[in-house]
JSON list of C-alpha atoms in Angstrom, two decimals:
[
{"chain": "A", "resi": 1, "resn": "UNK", "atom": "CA", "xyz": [-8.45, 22.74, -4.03]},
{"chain": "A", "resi": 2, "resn": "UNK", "atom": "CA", "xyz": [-9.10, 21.40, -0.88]},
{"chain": "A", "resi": 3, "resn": "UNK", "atom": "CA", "xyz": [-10.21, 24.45, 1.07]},
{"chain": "A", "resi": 4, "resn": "UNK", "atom": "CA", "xyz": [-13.04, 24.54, -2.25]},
{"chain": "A", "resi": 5, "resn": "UNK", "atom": "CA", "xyz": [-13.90, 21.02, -1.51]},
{"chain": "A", "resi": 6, "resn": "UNK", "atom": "CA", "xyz": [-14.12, 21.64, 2.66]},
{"chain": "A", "resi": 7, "resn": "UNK", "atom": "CA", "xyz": [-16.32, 25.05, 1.82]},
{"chain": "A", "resi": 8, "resn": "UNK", "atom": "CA", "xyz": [-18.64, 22.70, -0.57]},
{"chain": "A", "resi": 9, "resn": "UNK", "atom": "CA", "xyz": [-19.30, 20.26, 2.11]},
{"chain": "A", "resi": 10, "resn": "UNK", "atom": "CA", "xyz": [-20.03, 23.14, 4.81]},
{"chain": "A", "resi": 11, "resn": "UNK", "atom": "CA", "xyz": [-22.36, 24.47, 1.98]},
{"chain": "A", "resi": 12, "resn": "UNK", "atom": "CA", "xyz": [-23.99, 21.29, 1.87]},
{"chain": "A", "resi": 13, "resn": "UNK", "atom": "CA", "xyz": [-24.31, 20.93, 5.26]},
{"chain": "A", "resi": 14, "resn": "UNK", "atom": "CA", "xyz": [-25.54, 25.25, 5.70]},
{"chain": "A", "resi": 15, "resn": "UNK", "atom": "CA", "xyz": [-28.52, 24.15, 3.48]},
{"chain": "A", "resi": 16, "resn": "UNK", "atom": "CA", "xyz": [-29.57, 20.59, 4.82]},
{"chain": "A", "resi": 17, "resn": "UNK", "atom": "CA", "xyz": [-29.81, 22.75, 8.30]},
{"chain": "A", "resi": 18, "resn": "UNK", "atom": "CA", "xyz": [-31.57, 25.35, 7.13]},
{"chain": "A", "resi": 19, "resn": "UNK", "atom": "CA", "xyz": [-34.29, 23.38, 5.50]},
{"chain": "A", "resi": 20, "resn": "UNK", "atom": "CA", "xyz": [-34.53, 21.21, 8.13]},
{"chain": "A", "resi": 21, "resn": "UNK", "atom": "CA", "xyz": [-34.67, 24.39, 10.78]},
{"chain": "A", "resi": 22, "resn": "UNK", "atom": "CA", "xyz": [-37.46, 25.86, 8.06]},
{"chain": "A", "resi": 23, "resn": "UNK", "atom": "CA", "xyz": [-39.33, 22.49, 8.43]},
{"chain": "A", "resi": 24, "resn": "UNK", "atom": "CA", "xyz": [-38.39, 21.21, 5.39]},
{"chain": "A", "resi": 25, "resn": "UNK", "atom": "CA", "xyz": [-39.62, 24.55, 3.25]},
{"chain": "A", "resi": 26, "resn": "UNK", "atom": "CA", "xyz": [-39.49, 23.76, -0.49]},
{"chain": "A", "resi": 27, "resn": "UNK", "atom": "CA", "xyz": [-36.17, 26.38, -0.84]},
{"chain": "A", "resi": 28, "resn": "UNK", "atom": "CA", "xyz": [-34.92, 25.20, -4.58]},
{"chain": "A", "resi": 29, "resn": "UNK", "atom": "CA", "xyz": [-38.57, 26.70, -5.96]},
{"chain": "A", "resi": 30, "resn": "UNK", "atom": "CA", "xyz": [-39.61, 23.72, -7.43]},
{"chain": "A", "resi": 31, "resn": "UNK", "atom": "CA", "xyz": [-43.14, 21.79, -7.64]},
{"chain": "A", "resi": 32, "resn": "UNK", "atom": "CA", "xyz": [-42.03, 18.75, -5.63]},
{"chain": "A", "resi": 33, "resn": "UNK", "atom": "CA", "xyz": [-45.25, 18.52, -2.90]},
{"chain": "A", "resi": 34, "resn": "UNK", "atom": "CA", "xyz": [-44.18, 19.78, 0.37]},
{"chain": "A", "resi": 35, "resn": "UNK", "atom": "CA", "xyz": [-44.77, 17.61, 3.55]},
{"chain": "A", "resi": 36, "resn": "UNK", "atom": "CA", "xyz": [-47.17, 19.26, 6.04]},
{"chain": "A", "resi": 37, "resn": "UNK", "atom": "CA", "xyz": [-46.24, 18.43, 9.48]},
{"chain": "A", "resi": 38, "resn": "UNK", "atom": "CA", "xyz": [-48.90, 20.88, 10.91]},
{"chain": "A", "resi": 39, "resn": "UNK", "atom": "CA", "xyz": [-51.46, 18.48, 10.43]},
{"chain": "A", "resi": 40, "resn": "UNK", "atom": "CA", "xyz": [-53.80, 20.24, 8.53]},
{"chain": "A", "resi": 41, "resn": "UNK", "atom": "CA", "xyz": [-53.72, 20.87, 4.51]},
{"chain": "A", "resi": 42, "resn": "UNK", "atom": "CA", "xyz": [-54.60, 24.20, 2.90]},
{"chain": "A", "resi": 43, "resn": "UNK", "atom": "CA", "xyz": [-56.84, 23.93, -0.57]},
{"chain": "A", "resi": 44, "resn": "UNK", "atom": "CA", "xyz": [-57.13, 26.92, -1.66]},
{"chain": "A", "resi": 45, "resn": "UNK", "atom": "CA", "xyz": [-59.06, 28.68, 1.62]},
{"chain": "A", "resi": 46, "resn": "UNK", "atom": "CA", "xyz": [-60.10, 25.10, 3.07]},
{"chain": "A", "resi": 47, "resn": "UNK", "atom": "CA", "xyz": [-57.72, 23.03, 5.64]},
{"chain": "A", "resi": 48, "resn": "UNK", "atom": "CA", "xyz": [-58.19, 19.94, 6.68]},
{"chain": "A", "resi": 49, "resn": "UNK", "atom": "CA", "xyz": [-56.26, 16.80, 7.88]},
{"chain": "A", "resi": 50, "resn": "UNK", "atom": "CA", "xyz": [-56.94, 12.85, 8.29]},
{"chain": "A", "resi": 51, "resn": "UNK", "atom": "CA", "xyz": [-56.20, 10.46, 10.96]},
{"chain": "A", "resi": 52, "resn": "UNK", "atom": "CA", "xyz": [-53.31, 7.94, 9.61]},
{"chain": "A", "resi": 53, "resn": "UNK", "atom": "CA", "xyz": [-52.61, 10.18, 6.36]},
{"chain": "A", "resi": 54, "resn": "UNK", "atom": "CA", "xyz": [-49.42, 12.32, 5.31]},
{"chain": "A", "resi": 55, "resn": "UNK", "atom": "CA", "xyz": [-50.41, 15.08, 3.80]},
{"chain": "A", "resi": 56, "resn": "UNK", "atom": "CA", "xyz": [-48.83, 17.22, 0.71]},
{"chain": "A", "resi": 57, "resn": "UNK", "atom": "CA", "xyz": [-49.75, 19.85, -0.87]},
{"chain": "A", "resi": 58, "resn": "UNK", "atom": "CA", "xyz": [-49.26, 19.52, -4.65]},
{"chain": "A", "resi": 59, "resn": "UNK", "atom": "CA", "xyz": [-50.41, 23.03, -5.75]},
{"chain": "A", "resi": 60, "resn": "UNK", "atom": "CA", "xyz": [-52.97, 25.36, -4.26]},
{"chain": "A", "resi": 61, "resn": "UNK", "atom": "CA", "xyz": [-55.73, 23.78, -5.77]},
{"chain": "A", "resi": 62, "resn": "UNK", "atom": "CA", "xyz": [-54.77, 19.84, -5.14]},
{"chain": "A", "resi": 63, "resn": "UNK", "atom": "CA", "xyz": [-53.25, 18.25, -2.04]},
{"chain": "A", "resi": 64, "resn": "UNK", "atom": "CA", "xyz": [-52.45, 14.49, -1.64]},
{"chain": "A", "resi": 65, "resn": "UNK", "atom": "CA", "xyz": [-52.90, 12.28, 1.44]},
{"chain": "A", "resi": 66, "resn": "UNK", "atom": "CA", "xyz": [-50.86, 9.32, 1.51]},
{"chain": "A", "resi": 67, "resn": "UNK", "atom": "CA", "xyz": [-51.85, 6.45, 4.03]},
{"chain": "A", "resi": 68, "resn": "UNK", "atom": "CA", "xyz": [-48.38, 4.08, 4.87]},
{"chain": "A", "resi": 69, "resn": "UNK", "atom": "CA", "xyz": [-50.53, 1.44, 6.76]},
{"chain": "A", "resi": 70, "resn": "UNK", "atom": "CA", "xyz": [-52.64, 0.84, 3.73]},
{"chain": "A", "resi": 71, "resn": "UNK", "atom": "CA", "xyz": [-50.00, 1.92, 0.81]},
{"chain": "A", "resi": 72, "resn": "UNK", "atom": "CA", "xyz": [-53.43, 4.48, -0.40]},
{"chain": "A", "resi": 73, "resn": "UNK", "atom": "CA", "xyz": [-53.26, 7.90, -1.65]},
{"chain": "A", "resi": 74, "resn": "UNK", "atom": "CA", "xyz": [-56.39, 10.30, -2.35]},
{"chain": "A", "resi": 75, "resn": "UNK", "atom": "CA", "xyz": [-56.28, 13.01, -4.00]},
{"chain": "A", "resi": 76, "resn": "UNK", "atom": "CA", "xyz": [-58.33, 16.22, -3.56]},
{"chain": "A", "resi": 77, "resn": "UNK", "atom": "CA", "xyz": [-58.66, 18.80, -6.14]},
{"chain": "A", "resi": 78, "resn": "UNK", "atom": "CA", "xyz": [-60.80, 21.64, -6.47]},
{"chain": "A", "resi": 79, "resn": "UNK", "atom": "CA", "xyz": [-61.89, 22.18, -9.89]},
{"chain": "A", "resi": 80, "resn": "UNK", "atom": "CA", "xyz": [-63.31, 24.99, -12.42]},
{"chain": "A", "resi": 81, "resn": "UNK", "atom": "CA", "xyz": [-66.56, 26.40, -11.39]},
{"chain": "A", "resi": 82, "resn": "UNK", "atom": "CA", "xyz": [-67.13, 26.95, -15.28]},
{"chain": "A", "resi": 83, "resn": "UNK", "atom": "CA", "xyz": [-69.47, 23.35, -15.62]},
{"chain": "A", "resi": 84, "resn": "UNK", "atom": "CA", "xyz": [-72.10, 21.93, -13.47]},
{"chain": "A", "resi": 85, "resn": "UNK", "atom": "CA", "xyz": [-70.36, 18.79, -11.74]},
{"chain": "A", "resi": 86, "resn": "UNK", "atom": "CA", "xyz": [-72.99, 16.79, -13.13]},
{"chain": "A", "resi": 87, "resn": "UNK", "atom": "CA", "xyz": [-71.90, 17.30, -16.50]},
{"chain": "A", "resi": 88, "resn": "UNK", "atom": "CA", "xyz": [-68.38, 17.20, -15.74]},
{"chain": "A", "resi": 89, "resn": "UNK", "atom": "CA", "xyz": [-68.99, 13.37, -14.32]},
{"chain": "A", "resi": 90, "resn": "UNK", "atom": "CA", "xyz": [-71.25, 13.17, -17.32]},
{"chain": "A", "resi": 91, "resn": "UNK", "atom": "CA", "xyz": [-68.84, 13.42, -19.65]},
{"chain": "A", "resi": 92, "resn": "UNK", "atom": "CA", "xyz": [-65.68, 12.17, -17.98]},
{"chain": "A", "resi": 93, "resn": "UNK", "atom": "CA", "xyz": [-67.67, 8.73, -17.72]},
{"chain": "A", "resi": 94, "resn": "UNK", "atom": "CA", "xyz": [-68.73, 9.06, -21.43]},
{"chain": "A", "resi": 95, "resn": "UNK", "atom": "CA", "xyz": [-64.81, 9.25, -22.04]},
{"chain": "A", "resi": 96, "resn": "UNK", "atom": "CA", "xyz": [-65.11, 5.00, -21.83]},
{"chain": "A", "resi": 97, "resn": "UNK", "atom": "CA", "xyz": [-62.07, 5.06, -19.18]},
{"chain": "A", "resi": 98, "resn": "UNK", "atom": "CA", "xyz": [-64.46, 4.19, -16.37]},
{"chain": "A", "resi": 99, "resn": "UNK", "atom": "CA", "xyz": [-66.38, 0.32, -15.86]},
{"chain": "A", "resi": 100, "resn": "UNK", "atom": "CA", "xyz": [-69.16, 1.33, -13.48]},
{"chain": "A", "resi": 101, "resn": "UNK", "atom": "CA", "xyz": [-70.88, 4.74, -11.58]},
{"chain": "A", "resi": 102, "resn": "UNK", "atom": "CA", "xyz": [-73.07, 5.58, -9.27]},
{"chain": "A", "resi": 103, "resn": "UNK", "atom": "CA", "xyz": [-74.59, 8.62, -7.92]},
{"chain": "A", "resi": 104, "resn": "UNK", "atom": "CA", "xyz": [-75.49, 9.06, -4.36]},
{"chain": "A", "resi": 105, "resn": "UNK", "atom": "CA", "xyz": [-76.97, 11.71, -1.64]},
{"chain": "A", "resi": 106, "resn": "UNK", "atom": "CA", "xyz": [-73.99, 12.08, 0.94]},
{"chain": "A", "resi": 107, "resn": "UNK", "atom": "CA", "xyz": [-76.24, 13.90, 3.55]},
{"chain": "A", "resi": 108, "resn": "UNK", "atom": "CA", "xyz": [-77.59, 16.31, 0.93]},
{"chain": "A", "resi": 109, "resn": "UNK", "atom": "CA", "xyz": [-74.22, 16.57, -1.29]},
{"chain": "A", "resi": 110, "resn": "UNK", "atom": "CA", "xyz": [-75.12, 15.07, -4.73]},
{"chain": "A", "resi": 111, "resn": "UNK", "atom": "CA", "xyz": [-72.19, 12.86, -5.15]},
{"chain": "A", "resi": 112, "resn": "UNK", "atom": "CA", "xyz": [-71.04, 11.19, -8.17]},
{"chain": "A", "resi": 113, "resn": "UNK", "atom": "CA", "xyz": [-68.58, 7.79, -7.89]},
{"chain": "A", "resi": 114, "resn": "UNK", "atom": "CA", "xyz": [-66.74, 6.37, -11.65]},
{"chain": "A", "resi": 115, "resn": "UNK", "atom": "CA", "xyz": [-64.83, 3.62, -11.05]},
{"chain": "A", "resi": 116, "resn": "UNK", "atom": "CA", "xyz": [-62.31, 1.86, -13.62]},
{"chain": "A", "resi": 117, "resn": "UNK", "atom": "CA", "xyz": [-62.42, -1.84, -11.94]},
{"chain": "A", "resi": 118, "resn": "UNK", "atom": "CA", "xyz": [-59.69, -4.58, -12.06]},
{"chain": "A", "resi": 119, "resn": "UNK", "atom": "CA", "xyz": [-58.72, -7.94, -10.95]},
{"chain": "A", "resi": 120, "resn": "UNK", "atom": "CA", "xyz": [-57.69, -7.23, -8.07]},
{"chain": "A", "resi": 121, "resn": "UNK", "atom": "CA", "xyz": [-57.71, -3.35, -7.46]},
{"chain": "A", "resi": 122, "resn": "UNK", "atom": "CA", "xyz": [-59.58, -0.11, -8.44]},
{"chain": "A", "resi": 123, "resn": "UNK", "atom": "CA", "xyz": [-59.10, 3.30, -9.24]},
{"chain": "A", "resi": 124, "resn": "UNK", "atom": "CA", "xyz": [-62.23, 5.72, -8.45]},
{"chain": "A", "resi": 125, "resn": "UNK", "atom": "CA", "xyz": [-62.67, 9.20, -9.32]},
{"chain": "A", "resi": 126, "resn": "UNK", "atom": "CA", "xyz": [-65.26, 10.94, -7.18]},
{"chain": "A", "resi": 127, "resn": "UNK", "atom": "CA", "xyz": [-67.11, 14.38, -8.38]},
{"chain": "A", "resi": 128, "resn": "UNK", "atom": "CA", "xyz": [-69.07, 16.85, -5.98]},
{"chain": "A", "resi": 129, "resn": "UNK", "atom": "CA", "xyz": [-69.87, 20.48, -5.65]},
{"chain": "A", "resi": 130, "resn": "UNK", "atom": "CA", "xyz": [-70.05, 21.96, -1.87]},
{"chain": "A", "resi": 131, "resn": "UNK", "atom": "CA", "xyz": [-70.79, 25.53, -0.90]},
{"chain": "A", "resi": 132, "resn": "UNK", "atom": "CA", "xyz": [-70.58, 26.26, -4.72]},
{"chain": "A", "resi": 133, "resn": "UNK", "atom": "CA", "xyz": [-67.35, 24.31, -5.52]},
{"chain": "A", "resi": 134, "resn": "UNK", "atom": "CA", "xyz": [-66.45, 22.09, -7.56]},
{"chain": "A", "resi": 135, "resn": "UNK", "atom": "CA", "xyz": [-64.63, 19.23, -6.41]},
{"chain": "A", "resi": 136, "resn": "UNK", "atom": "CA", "xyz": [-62.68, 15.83, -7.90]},
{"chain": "A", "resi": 137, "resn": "UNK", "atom": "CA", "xyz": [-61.41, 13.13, -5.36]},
{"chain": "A", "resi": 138, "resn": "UNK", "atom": "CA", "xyz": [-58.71, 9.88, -7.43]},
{"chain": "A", "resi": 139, "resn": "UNK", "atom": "CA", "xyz": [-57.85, 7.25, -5.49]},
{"chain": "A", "resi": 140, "resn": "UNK", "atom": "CA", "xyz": [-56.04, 4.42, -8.19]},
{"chain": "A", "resi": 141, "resn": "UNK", "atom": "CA", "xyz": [-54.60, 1.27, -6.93]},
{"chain": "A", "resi": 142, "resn": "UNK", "atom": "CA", "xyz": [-57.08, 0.64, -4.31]},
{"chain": "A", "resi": 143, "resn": "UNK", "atom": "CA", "xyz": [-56.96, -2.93, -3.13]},
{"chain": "A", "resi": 144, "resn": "UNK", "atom": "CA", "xyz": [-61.12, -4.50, -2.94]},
{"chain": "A", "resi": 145, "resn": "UNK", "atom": "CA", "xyz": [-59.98, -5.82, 0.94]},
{"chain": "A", "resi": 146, "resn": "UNK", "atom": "CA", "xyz": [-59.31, -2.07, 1.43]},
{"chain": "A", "resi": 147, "resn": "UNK", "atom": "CA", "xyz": [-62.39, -0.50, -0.83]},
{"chain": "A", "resi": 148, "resn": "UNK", "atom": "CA", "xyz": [-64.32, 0.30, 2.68]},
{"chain": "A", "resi": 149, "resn": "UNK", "atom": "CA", "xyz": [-62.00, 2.19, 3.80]},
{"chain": "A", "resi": 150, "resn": "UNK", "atom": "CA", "xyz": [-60.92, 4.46, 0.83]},
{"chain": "A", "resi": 151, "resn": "UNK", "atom": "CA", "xyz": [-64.52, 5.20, 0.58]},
{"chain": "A", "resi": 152, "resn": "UNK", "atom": "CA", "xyz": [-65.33, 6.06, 4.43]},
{"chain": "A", "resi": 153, "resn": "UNK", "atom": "CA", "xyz": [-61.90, 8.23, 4.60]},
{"chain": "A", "resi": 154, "resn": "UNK", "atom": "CA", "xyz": [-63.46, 9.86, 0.90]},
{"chain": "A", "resi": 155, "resn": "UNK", "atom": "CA", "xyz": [-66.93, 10.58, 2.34]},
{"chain": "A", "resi": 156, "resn": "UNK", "atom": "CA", "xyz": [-65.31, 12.05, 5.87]},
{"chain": "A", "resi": 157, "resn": "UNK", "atom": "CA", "xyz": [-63.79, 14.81, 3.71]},
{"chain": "A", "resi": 158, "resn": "UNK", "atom": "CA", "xyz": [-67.30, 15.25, 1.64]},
{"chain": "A", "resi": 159, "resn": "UNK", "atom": "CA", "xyz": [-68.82, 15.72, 5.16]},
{"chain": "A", "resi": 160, "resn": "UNK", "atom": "CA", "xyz": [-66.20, 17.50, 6.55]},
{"chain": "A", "resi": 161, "resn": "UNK", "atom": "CA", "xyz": [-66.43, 20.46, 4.68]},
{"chain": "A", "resi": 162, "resn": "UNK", "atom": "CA", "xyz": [-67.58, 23.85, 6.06]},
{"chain": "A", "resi": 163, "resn": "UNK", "atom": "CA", "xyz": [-71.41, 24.02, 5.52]},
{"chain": "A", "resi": 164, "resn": "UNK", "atom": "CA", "xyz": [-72.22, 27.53, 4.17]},
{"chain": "A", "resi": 165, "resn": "UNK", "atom": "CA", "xyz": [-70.10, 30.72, 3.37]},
{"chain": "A", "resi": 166, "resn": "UNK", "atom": "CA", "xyz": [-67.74, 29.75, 6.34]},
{"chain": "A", "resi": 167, "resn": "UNK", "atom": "CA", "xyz": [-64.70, 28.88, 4.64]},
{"chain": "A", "resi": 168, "resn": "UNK", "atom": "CA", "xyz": [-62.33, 27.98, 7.46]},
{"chain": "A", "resi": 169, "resn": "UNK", "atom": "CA", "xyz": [-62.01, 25.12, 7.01]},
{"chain": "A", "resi": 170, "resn": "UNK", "atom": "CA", "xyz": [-62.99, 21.31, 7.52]},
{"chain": "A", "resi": 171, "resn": "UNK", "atom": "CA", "xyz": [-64.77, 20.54, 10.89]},
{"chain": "A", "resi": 172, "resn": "UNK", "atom": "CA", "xyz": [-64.93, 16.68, 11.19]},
{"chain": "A", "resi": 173, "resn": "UNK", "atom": "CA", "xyz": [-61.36, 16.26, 12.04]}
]
């Protein structure tokens, strides 16, 4: 019984080195996000990264970024090409689960902001097609003493996609 015990815990150990050796791979198969220590986050065909953010990769058409100094995660998803992204932000603000929008040019990107406002935090859900995608951005808990910079760090990845067919990628970073 005790050599089964002693060739558990060398198991145990086998694995933890592996994964750690395989920079912490996701080996058990599940859908747990997988920390990117690369620095730069695949979407689909597009990679980018951000100063001060963590990045995982949720599936391959969603990756989180996760900001300790400011306890802020954004969330970038590409979505179905089926619906112009007008009417998509259309009708997810005629769902009544946003207080305010606005639409604005971000250098020639037609981009539309819903926000569901608080007390004393936010959440915003930001909709925008480049190079013929569509695109959703969620931020949700954002503080108000923190607002500029959720939305700076959210129009640096508007900007920082590939203008074009080019799709190698985000450049600003």
């Amino acid at each position: 019984m005790k050599r089964l015990y002693a060739l558990l815990v060398i198991l145990i150990i086998l694995y933890i080195g592996i994964n750690v050796g395989a920079n912490n791979l996701n080996l058990t198969g599940s859908d747990a996000p997988v920390a990117d220590d690369s620095g730069n986050v695949t979407l689909g065909e597009t990679n980018f990264s951000l100063d001060n953010f963590t990045e995982n990769k949720t599936n391959e058409t969603a990756i989180s970024l996760f900001d300790s100094n400011y306890n802020m995660t954004i969330l970038v998803e590409k979505l179905d090409n089926g619906q112009k992204i007008g009417d998509i932000a259309s009708g997810a603000y005629s769902s009544g689960n946003y207080t305010s929008n606005q639409t604005i040019d971000q250098n020639g990107v037609t981009t539309y902001f819903l926000y569901n406002e608080g007390p004393e935090s936010y959440g915003a859900d930001i909709y925008f097609n480049k190079n013929n995608q569509n695109y959703k951005i969620s931020g949700d808990g954002i503080d108000y003493a923190n607002s500029d910079y959720f939305i700076n760090n959210c129009k640096g990845i508007i900007d920082s996609l590939n203008s074009g067919n080019d799709s190698n990628g985000l450049s600003r970073w």
